[in-house]
């Protein structure tokens, strides 16, 4: 991600909060809380949060969350300033702000009894009381767009619960947004330096071998949870890192043999601080940017055996191989480390693929293309390919003045932005692989990258040049146009699979002879193409919404049998469209379309959630609110998933499992599309 200055980030943040608050009819502090908590949840800092605001004498709260991995209840309070200037938050007001959520916690029962049951704060009180029953610690977060001048207060104890305090200020949010990573890098500091052996530097990396005490591993997971495992492919794909029974047995019965039995962990870091003891032995004092890329199950199992089973870790040690990498190497090297550390098929996640030459070239060329004017104004625009998450927002933030921002939006309309996940979907639809495109953004993209890598190895990958990018954008226009027509034709919550299958069937029916260059020149479909699609949707939709063998429509669309059924429909290509077709097919195949690549081990709940249209999640949320069927935090979670799907953002496996249960409950008690 291109780095923007702190001042530019501050202005962009305030402008976004003000505009979003006005659009949604809420206050700026509440909107700031919503936007920042969404980012923190994506970063893995928090999970399962609920927003509601309450303020009284000496107390204030903007929401709470429950972190199951850390067994914590999280309290959120906001200090938002509408001025885009870099205002400072000093120690005294920060400490006062931290006290207000704890005062709320003291009076939660009293507040619950004093407010009406129909208001959000009553639901928050109920949720907090339930969470307190299982919590072993309290975390208090102060979210602010000011610059904090002092560290947070030291850990304390509240009603017998360990209590910690965190300040997320403007600088910290800026670091997270501009680092290119989804979350703030972890810095692990060791009171007792870890003995280690540093292997001589080889090329652009170096390796350090060491042995970690079991208690150190447990403490790291306690403090950082699954954030330690963000680059661990297997943990990302699982609902949760399950406790391995063999590891648990060793920890409880023969902990002194753990080092001999366990394969250890493989980790990466950006920097290590070394010290030497009195005997001249080298040790590790700090590890910057720590990530465990293999051994996530070992890490979590040690933590849970210690906290749940009260395992004594004094005799437990774990070997560690730590690879030091430059930040620019992480996206390329970490998947390879993970691949060679495991026997499973490697999975390259969306965020790891940004530096692939294919995507770099698509970005480079599309940045030079001017889309022809379509409204008679003579004003040309550009399509914005977001190779890395947040590039569009960064580019907009660099437009400092309102006039410059308006010009940027005019030249780069939001509707002309598309992501790597979108690209994979357009390509697979045109290549007549709708059952892959229907399996959700992550799985579809992973399959696309596997096919691309296979084609590259065979020197058969598409050549990314100006004509290719013209055709790619034409496919985007085609997909977006079909999507709009499917909505108008009443596809409802099945709009996504209807759009995907309609585009694939059109490619098949025309033998991929649509004039994509004409679509690029016109920046719209021809009347004959639009009329044909309007007719075709009526044939495709019944096959999608009436699945065979009792399948749910979302699951049905992911099966090759669904594509076979759609291919069997009897739809005649209109003569008007046939007269416009090219004499030969236009293909940009990414690998073979005859056989799918290796099965991607995405957790099935992530796949299922991604296959359900965002509209359905929003519909369940609205219905649940009207009927008071689900808890408020559960309704918010449904809406958050809908927004993530709309933005092609990843869904965490634990969240996927949770919302699928909520969806099942909603259907069981009367919800219907």
Short mmCIF file of C-alpha atoms in Angstrom, two decimals, residues 152-544:
data_model
loop_
_atom_site.label_atom_id
_atom_site.label_comp_id
_atom_site.label_asym_id
_atom_site.label_seq_id
_atom_site.Cartn_x
_atom_site.Cartn_y
_atom_site.Cartn_z
CA UNK A 152 -1.82 3.84 28.69
CA UNK A 153 -2.11 3.07 32.42
CA UNK A 154 -0.39 -0.11 33.65
CA UNK A 155 -2.43 -3.31 34.09
CA UNK A 156 -4.77 -3.36 37.07
CA UNK A 157 -7.38 -5.58 38.69
CA UNK A 158 -11.11 -4.88 38.48
CA UNK A 159 -13.47 -6.99 40.58
CA UNK A 160 -10.91 -9.78 40.59
CA UNK A 161 -10.34 -9.66 36.82
CA UNK A 162 -7.02 -8.73 35.26
CA UNK A 163 -7.58 -5.41 33.47
CA UNK A 164 -5.44 -3.94 30.70
CA UNK A 165 -5.67 -0.65 28.81
CA UNK A 166 -4.97 0.15 25.17
CA UNK A 167 -4.84 3.47 23.34
CA UNK A 168 -5.53 3.39 19.62
CA UNK A 169 -4.69 6.92 18.57
CA UNK A 170 -4.25 8.60 15.20
CA UNK A 171 -0.62 7.56 14.86
CA UNK A 172 -1.38 3.94 15.65
CA UNK A 173 -4.28 3.76 13.18
CA UNK A 174 -2.05 5.44 10.60
CA UNK A 175 0.71 2.88 11.09
CA UNK A 176 -1.76 0.06 10.62
CA UNK A 177 -3.30 1.65 7.52
CA UNK A 178 -0.03 2.56 5.79
CA UNK A 179 2.08 -0.46 6.67
CA UNK A 180 0.60 -2.64 3.95
CA UNK A 181 -0.40 -5.18 6.61
CA UNK A 182 -3.93 -5.62 7.88
CA UNK A 183 -2.89 -5.20 11.48
CA UNK A 184 -0.26 -3.58 13.64
CA UNK A 185 3.01 -5.56 13.76
CA UNK A 186 3.55 -7.55 16.96
CA UNK A 187 6.58 -6.71 19.07
CA UNK A 188 7.47 -9.47 21.52
CA UNK A 189 9.75 -8.46 24.38
CA UNK A 190 11.39 -10.99 26.69
CA UNK A 191 12.32 -10.15 30.27
CA UNK A 192 14.82 -13.00 30.22
CA UNK A 193 16.66 -12.94 26.87
CA UNK A 194 16.13 -16.10 24.82
CA UNK A 195 19.32 -18.06 24.12
CA UNK A 196 19.74 -18.50 20.40
CA UNK A 197 22.02 -19.48 17.55
CA UNK A 198 22.16 -17.11 14.59
CA UNK A 199 23.00 -18.76 11.29
CA UNK A 200 25.25 -16.63 9.04
CA UNK A 201 23.20 -14.38 6.76
CA UNK A 202 22.27 -15.93 3.42
CA UNK A 203 21.31 -13.49 0.67
CA UNK A 204 18.31 -11.38 1.65
CA UNK A 205 17.40 -13.24 4.82
CA UNK A 206 18.86 -14.71 7.97
CA UNK A 207 17.75 -17.54 10.25
CA UNK A 208 17.87 -17.75 14.03
CA UNK A 209 17.42 -21.00 15.93
CA UNK A 210 16.21 -20.97 19.51
CA UNK A 211 14.22 -22.69 22.23
CA UNK A 212 11.19 -21.00 23.79
CA UNK A 213 9.89 -21.80 27.30
CA UNK A 214 6.31 -23.02 27.21
CA UNK A 215 5.16 -20.17 29.47
CA UNK A 216 6.54 -17.63 26.98
CA UNK A 217 4.46 -19.17 24.18
CA UNK A 218 1.34 -19.19 26.38
CA UNK A 219 1.89 -15.54 27.34
CA UNK A 220 2.38 -14.50 23.70
CA UNK A 221 -0.91 -16.14 22.71
CA UNK A 222 -2.63 -14.62 25.74
CA UNK A 223 -1.49 -11.14 24.75
CA UNK A 224 -1.97 -11.35 20.99
CA UNK A 225 -4.34 -14.25 20.30
CA UNK A 226 -4.80 -15.28 16.68
CA UNK A 227 -2.99 -12.13 15.51
CA UNK A 228 0.16 -14.20 16.01
CA UNK A 229 -1.11 -16.53 13.30
CA UNK A 230 -2.30 -14.07 10.64
CA UNK A 231 0.23 -15.38 8.12
CA UNK A 232 -0.42 -18.99 9.10
CA UNK A 233 -2.43 -20.39 6.19
CA UNK A 234 -3.88 -23.30 8.14
CA UNK A 235 -5.06 -21.23 11.09
CA UNK A 236 -6.63 -18.69 8.73
CA UNK A 237 -8.67 -21.43 7.08
CA UNK A 238 -9.87 -23.12 10.24
CA UNK A 239 -12.80 -22.10 12.38
CA UNK A 240 -10.47 -21.98 15.35
CA UNK A 241 -7.12 -23.49 16.17
CA UNK A 242 -8.22 -26.70 17.82
CA UNK A 243 -6.38 -28.26 20.71
CA UNK A 244 -4.50 -31.29 19.48
CA UNK A 245 -5.21 -34.26 21.73
CA UNK A 246 -1.69 -35.62 21.40
CA UNK A 247 -0.14 -32.28 22.29
CA UNK A 248 -2.51 -31.93 25.23
CA UNK A 249 -1.67 -35.40 26.53
CA UNK A 250 2.06 -34.72 26.39
CA UNK A 251 1.65 -31.37 28.16
CA UNK A 252 -0.38 -32.92 30.98
CA UNK A 253 1.41 -36.26 31.42
CA UNK A 254 5.02 -35.94 30.19
CA UNK A 255 5.77 -32.24 29.73
CA UNK A 256 9.53 -32.82 29.97
CA UNK A 257 9.33 -34.78 26.67
CA UNK A 258 7.52 -32.05 24.76
CA UNK A 259 10.69 -30.72 23.12
CA UNK A 260 11.57 -34.19 21.86
CA UNK A 261 8.09 -35.05 20.55
CA UNK A 262 7.00 -31.76 18.98
CA UNK A 263 8.22 -30.40 15.64
CA UNK A 264 8.36 -26.87 17.00
CA UNK A 265 7.29 -23.63 15.37
CA UNK A 266 8.39 -21.73 12.29
CA UNK A 267 8.18 -17.95 12.60
CA UNK A 268 9.10 -14.80 10.71
CA UNK A 269 10.09 -11.34 11.86
CA UNK A 270 11.26 -8.04 10.42
CA UNK A 271 13.88 -7.26 13.08
CA UNK A 272 15.45 -8.78 16.19
CA UNK A 273 17.20 -6.97 19.06
CA UNK A 274 20.06 -9.00 20.57
CA UNK A 275 21.83 -8.69 23.93
CA UNK A 276 24.71 -10.61 25.53
CA UNK A 277 24.78 -11.92 29.09
CA UNK A 278 27.72 -11.82 31.48
CA UNK A 279 29.16 -14.97 29.87
CA UNK A 280 29.06 -13.40 26.42
CA UNK A 281 26.19 -15.61 25.24
CA UNK A 282 23.91 -14.01 22.68
CA UNK A 283 20.18 -13.79 23.43
CA UNK A 284 17.01 -12.27 21.95
CA UNK A 285 15.55 -9.28 23.79
CA UNK A 286 12.84 -8.29 21.27
CA UNK A 287 11.29 -9.66 18.11
CA UNK A 288 9.63 -7.10 15.82
CA UNK A 289 6.83 -8.12 13.45
CA UNK A 290 6.56 -11.61 14.91
CA UNK A 291 4.35 -14.07 13.03
CA UNK A 292 4.04 -17.84 13.53
CA UNK A 293 3.63 -19.29 10.04
CA UNK A 294 3.75 -22.94 11.03
CA UNK A 295 2.92 -24.31 14.47
CA UNK A 296 -0.29 -22.42 15.18
CA UNK A 297 -1.92 -25.54 16.60
CA UNK A 298 1.03 -26.09 18.92
CA UNK A 299 0.86 -22.48 20.11
CA UNK A 300 -2.87 -22.49 20.81
CA UNK A 301 -2.77 -25.96 22.38
CA UNK A 302 -0.12 -24.85 24.88
CA UNK A 303 -2.17 -21.79 25.81
CA UNK A 304 -5.42 -23.70 26.29
CA UNK A 305 -3.79 -26.57 28.15
CA UNK A 306 -2.35 -23.99 30.53
CA UNK A 307 -5.52 -21.91 31.01
CA UNK A 308 -8.19 -24.61 30.85
CA UNK A 309 -6.39 -27.69 32.12
CA UNK A 310 -4.00 -25.83 34.44
CA UNK A 311 -1.02 -27.59 32.83
CA UNK A 312 2.33 -26.81 34.47
CA UNK A 313 4.55 -25.37 31.73
CA UNK A 314 7.73 -25.09 33.78
CA UNK A 315 9.28 -28.12 32.02
CA UNK A 316 7.87 -27.37 28.56
CA UNK A 317 10.15 -26.04 25.81
CA UNK A 318 9.57 -25.55 22.08
CA UNK A 319 12.14 -25.24 19.35
CA UNK A 320 11.81 -22.24 17.03
CA UNK A 321 13.17 -21.42 13.61
CA UNK A 322 12.91 -17.66 13.12
CA UNK A 323 13.47 -16.20 9.65
CA UNK A 324 14.28 -12.49 9.39
CA UNK A 325 12.75 -10.92 6.28
CA UNK A 326 12.38 -7.46 4.86
CA UNK A 327 8.79 -6.21 4.94
CA UNK A 328 8.76 -6.19 1.13
CA UNK A 329 9.57 -9.92 1.10
CA UNK A 330 6.76 -11.09 3.36
CA UNK A 331 4.03 -11.42 0.71
CA UNK A 332 6.31 -13.48 -1.54
CA UNK A 333 8.32 -15.56 0.92
CA UNK A 334 5.86 -16.44 3.71
CA UNK A 335 3.60 -18.60 1.51
CA UNK A 336 6.70 -20.50 0.38
CA UNK A 337 7.86 -21.05 3.97
CA UNK A 338 4.38 -22.26 4.85
CA UNK A 339 4.27 -24.50 1.77
CA UNK A 340 7.55 -26.22 2.50
CA UNK A 341 6.79 -26.44 6.23
CA UNK A 342 3.63 -28.46 5.56
CA UNK A 343 2.74 -31.50 3.53
CA UNK A 344 -0.63 -30.07 2.52
CA UNK A 345 -1.21 -28.19 -0.72
CA UNK A 346 -0.13 -24.62 -0.17
CA UNK A 347 -2.78 -21.93 -0.32
CA UNK A 348 -1.86 -18.45 -1.46
CA UNK A 349 -4.33 -16.06 0.12
CA UNK A 350 -5.54 -12.92 -1.64
CA UNK A 351 -3.32 -10.54 0.31
CA UNK A 352 -0.22 -12.66 -0.38
CA UNK A 353 -0.66 -12.35 -4.16
CA UNK A 354 -0.39 -8.59 -4.57
CA UNK A 355 3.20 -8.74 -5.82
CA UNK A 356 2.56 -11.41 -8.43
CA UNK A 357 3.83 -10.07 -11.80
CA UNK A 358 0.41 -10.63 -13.36
CA UNK A 359 -1.29 -8.28 -10.91
CA UNK A 360 1.57 -5.78 -10.97
CA UNK A 361 1.28 -5.55 -14.76
CA UNK A 362 -2.52 -5.21 -14.69
CA UNK A 363 -2.14 -2.31 -12.28
CA UNK A 364 0.66 -0.70 -14.29
CA UNK A 365 -1.23 -0.78 -17.57
CA UNK A 366 -4.69 0.15 -16.26
CA UNK A 367 -3.17 3.23 -14.61
CA UNK A 368 -2.25 4.46 -18.10
CA UNK A 369 -5.60 3.76 -19.80
CA UNK A 370 -8.23 6.43 -20.36
CA UNK A 371 -11.75 5.07 -20.76
CA UNK A 372 -13.60 6.82 -23.58
CA UNK A 373 -16.16 9.45 -22.56
CA UNK A 374 -19.71 8.11 -22.63
CA UNK A 375 -21.94 11.02 -21.61
CA UNK A 376 -21.16 13.47 -24.39
CA UNK A 377 -19.07 15.65 -22.07
CA UNK A 378 -15.81 14.58 -23.61
CA UNK A 379 -14.43 13.82 -20.14
CA UNK A 380 -12.47 10.58 -20.08
CA UNK A 381 -12.19 8.48 -16.92
CA UNK A 382 -10.05 5.68 -15.59
CA UNK A 383 -10.74 2.24 -14.19
CA UNK A 384 -8.91 1.76 -10.90
CA UNK A 385 -7.44 -1.70 -10.28
CA UNK A 386 -6.86 -2.09 -6.54
CA UNK A 387 -3.93 -4.49 -6.51
CA UNK A 388 -3.45 -4.03 -2.75
CA UNK A 389 -6.16 -3.36 -0.21
CA UNK A 390 -6.72 0.34 0.41
CA UNK A 391 -4.95 1.72 -2.68
CA UNK A 392 -8.04 3.62 -3.81
CA UNK A 393 -8.47 5.28 -0.40
CA UNK A 394 -4.77 6.17 -0.34
CA UNK A 395 -4.93 7.76 -3.76
CA UNK A 396 -8.03 9.73 -2.81
CA UNK A 397 -6.39 10.89 0.43
CA UNK A 398 -3.50 12.34 -1.52
CA UNK A 399 -5.93 14.79 -3.11
CA UNK A 400 -5.53 17.42 -0.41
CA UNK A 401 -8.20 20.00 -1.26
CA UNK A 402 -11.94 19.52 -1.76
CA UNK A 403 -11.50 20.52 -5.39
CA UNK A 404 -8.72 17.97 -5.85
CA UNK A 405 -10.81 15.24 -4.21
CA UNK A 406 -13.76 16.08 -6.46
CA UNK A 407 -11.49 15.88 -9.50
CA UNK A 408 -10.09 12.52 -8.36
CA UNK A 409 -13.60 11.07 -7.92
CA UNK A 410 -14.64 12.41 -11.31
CA UNK A 411 -11.67 10.78 -13.03
CA UNK A 412 -11.81 7.58 -10.95
CA UNK A 413 -15.51 6.89 -10.20
CA UNK A 414 -16.09 4.43 -7.38
CA UNK A 415 -18.14 2.25 -9.73
CA UNK A 416 -15.01 1.83 -11.86
CA UNK A 417 -12.90 0.37 -9.05
CA UNK A 418 -12.26 -3.38 -9.03
CA UNK A 419 -10.15 -5.67 -6.86
CA UNK A 420 -8.08 -8.82 -7.39
CA UNK A 421 -11.04 -10.89 -6.21
CA UNK A 422 -13.28 -9.14 -8.76
CA UNK A 423 -10.75 -9.81 -11.53
CA UNK A 424 -10.72 -13.53 -10.72
CA UNK A 425 -14.52 -13.59 -10.80
CA UNK A 426 -14.74 -11.83 -14.18
CA UNK A 427 -12.10 -14.12 -15.69
CA UNK A 428 -13.71 -17.31 -14.40
CA UNK A 429 -17.16 -16.26 -15.60
CA UNK A 430 -15.80 -15.63 -19.11
CA UNK A 431 -13.87 -18.92 -18.99
CA UNK A 432 -17.16 -20.69 -18.21
CA UNK A 433 -16.28 -21.74 -14.66
CA UNK A 434 -19.32 -20.32 -12.83
CA UNK A 435 -19.28 -23.08 -10.21
CA UNK A 436 -15.85 -21.79 -9.15
CA UNK A 437 -16.86 -18.14 -9.27
CA UNK A 438 -19.82 -19.00 -7.02
CA UNK A 439 -17.66 -20.48 -4.26
CA UNK A 440 -16.85 -17.14 -2.67
CA UNK A 441 -14.16 -14.54 -3.20
CA UNK A 442 -11.37 -16.26 -1.29
CA UNK A 443 -11.75 -19.74 -2.71
CA UNK A 444 -12.36 -18.50 -6.23
CA UNK A 445 -9.29 -16.27 -6.08
CA UNK A 446 -7.13 -19.06 -4.69
CA UNK A 447 -8.21 -21.34 -7.56
CA UNK A 448 -7.51 -18.53 -10.04
CA UNK A 449 -3.98 -18.09 -8.67
CA UNK A 450 -3.27 -21.83 -8.80
CA UNK A 451 -4.39 -21.94 -12.42
CA UNK A 452 -2.36 -18.81 -13.20
CA UNK A 453 0.77 -20.29 -11.62
CA UNK A 454 0.29 -23.54 -13.55
CA UNK A 455 -0.13 -21.58 -16.79
CA UNK A 456 2.95 -19.49 -16.02
CA UNK A 457 5.02 -22.60 -15.40
CA UNK A 458 3.90 -23.92 -18.81
CA UNK A 459 4.56 -20.49 -20.40
CA UNK A 460 0.88 -20.36 -21.27
CA UNK A 461 -0.28 -17.46 -19.09
CA UNK A 462 -2.15 -14.58 -20.76
CA UNK A 463 0.04 -11.72 -21.89
CA UNK A 464 -0.89 -8.63 -19.91
CA UNK A 465 -0.83 -5.78 -22.41
CA UNK A 466 -3.14 -2.95 -23.44
CA UNK A 467 -5.54 -5.14 -25.49
CA UNK A 468 -5.75 -7.63 -22.60
CA UNK A 469 -6.67 -4.85 -20.16
CA UNK A 470 -9.25 -3.49 -22.60
CA UNK A 471 -10.86 -6.94 -22.65
CA UNK A 472 -10.59 -7.30 -18.89
CA UNK A 473 -12.44 -4.03 -18.30
CA UNK A 474 -15.01 -5.03 -20.92
CA UNK A 475 -15.65 -8.19 -18.90
CA UNK A 476 -16.07 -6.00 -15.81
CA UNK A 477 -18.61 -3.85 -17.66
CA UNK A 478 -20.41 -6.98 -18.84
CA UNK A 479 -20.55 -8.46 -15.33
CA UNK A 480 -21.71 -5.23 -13.69
CA UNK A 481 -24.38 -4.72 -16.35
CA UNK A 482 -25.73 -8.25 -15.90
CA UNK A 483 -25.74 -7.69 -12.13
CA UNK A 484 -27.93 -4.61 -12.51
CA UNK A 485 -30.32 -6.39 -14.85
CA UNK A 486 -30.57 -9.40 -12.54
CA UNK A 487 -31.57 -7.06 -9.72
CA UNK A 488 -34.22 -5.41 -11.89
CA UNK A 489 -35.51 -8.84 -12.95
CA UNK A 490 -36.20 -9.83 -9.35
CA UNK A 491 -33.24 -12.11 -8.63
CA UNK A 492 -33.26 -10.82 -5.06
CA UNK A 493 -30.90 -12.66 -2.74
CA UNK A 494 -29.88 -14.94 -5.61
CA UNK A 495 -28.59 -12.07 -7.72
CA UNK A 496 -24.93 -13.07 -7.37
CA UNK A 497 -25.20 -16.65 -8.74
CA UNK A 498 -27.74 -15.57 -11.38
CA UNK A 499 -25.27 -12.92 -12.60
CA UNK A 500 -22.35 -15.33 -12.61
CA UNK A 501 -24.18 -18.09 -14.47
CA UNK A 502 -25.77 -15.69 -16.95
CA UNK A 503 -22.36 -14.33 -17.93
CA UNK A 504 -20.89 -17.81 -18.29
CA UNK A 505 -23.83 -19.04 -20.35
CA UNK A 506 -23.60 -15.98 -22.59
CA UNK A 507 -19.90 -16.73 -23.16
CA UNK A 508 -20.82 -20.31 -24.05
CA UNK A 509 -23.78 -19.41 -26.27
CA UNK A 510 -21.70 -16.90 -28.22
CA UNK A 511 -18.60 -19.12 -28.24
CA UNK A 512 -16.81 -16.20 -26.56
CA UNK A 513 -17.31 -14.08 -29.68
CA UNK A 514 -18.75 -10.98 -28.02
CA UNK A 515 -16.97 -7.88 -29.30
CA UNK A 516 -15.18 -6.96 -26.06
CA UNK A 517 -13.21 -4.20 -27.74
CA UNK A 518 -16.50 -2.54 -28.70
CA UNK A 519 -17.72 -2.78 -25.12
CA UNK A 520 -14.48 -1.07 -24.03
CA UNK A 521 -14.88 1.68 -26.63
CA UNK A 522 -18.54 2.30 -25.75
CA UNK A 523 -18.11 1.65 -22.00
CA UNK A 524 -21.53 0.00 -22.14
CA UNK A 525 -23.30 -2.95 -23.73
CA UNK A 526 -24.87 -2.65 -27.14
CA UNK A 527 -28.70 -2.60 -27.20
CA UNK A 528 -28.69 -6.06 -28.79
CA UNK A 529 -26.43 -7.49 -26.08
CA UNK A 530 -28.48 -5.91 -23.30
CA UNK A 531 -31.76 -7.21 -24.75
CA UNK A 532 -30.32 -10.72 -25.11
CA UNK A 533 -29.14 -10.73 -21.51
CA UNK A 534 -32.49 -9.48 -20.27
CA UNK A 535 -34.11 -12.47 -21.96
CA UNK A 536 -31.43 -14.94 -20.88
CA UNK A 537 -31.78 -14.08 -17.18
CA UNK A 538 -35.35 -15.37 -17.22
CA UNK A 539 -34.04 -18.76 -18.37
CA UNK A 540 -31.08 -18.96 -15.99
CA UNK A 541 -32.83 -17.80 -12.82
CA UNK A 542 -35.25 -20.76 -12.39
CA UNK A 543 -32.34 -23.23 -12.61
CA UNK A 544 -30.51 -21.39 -9.82
#
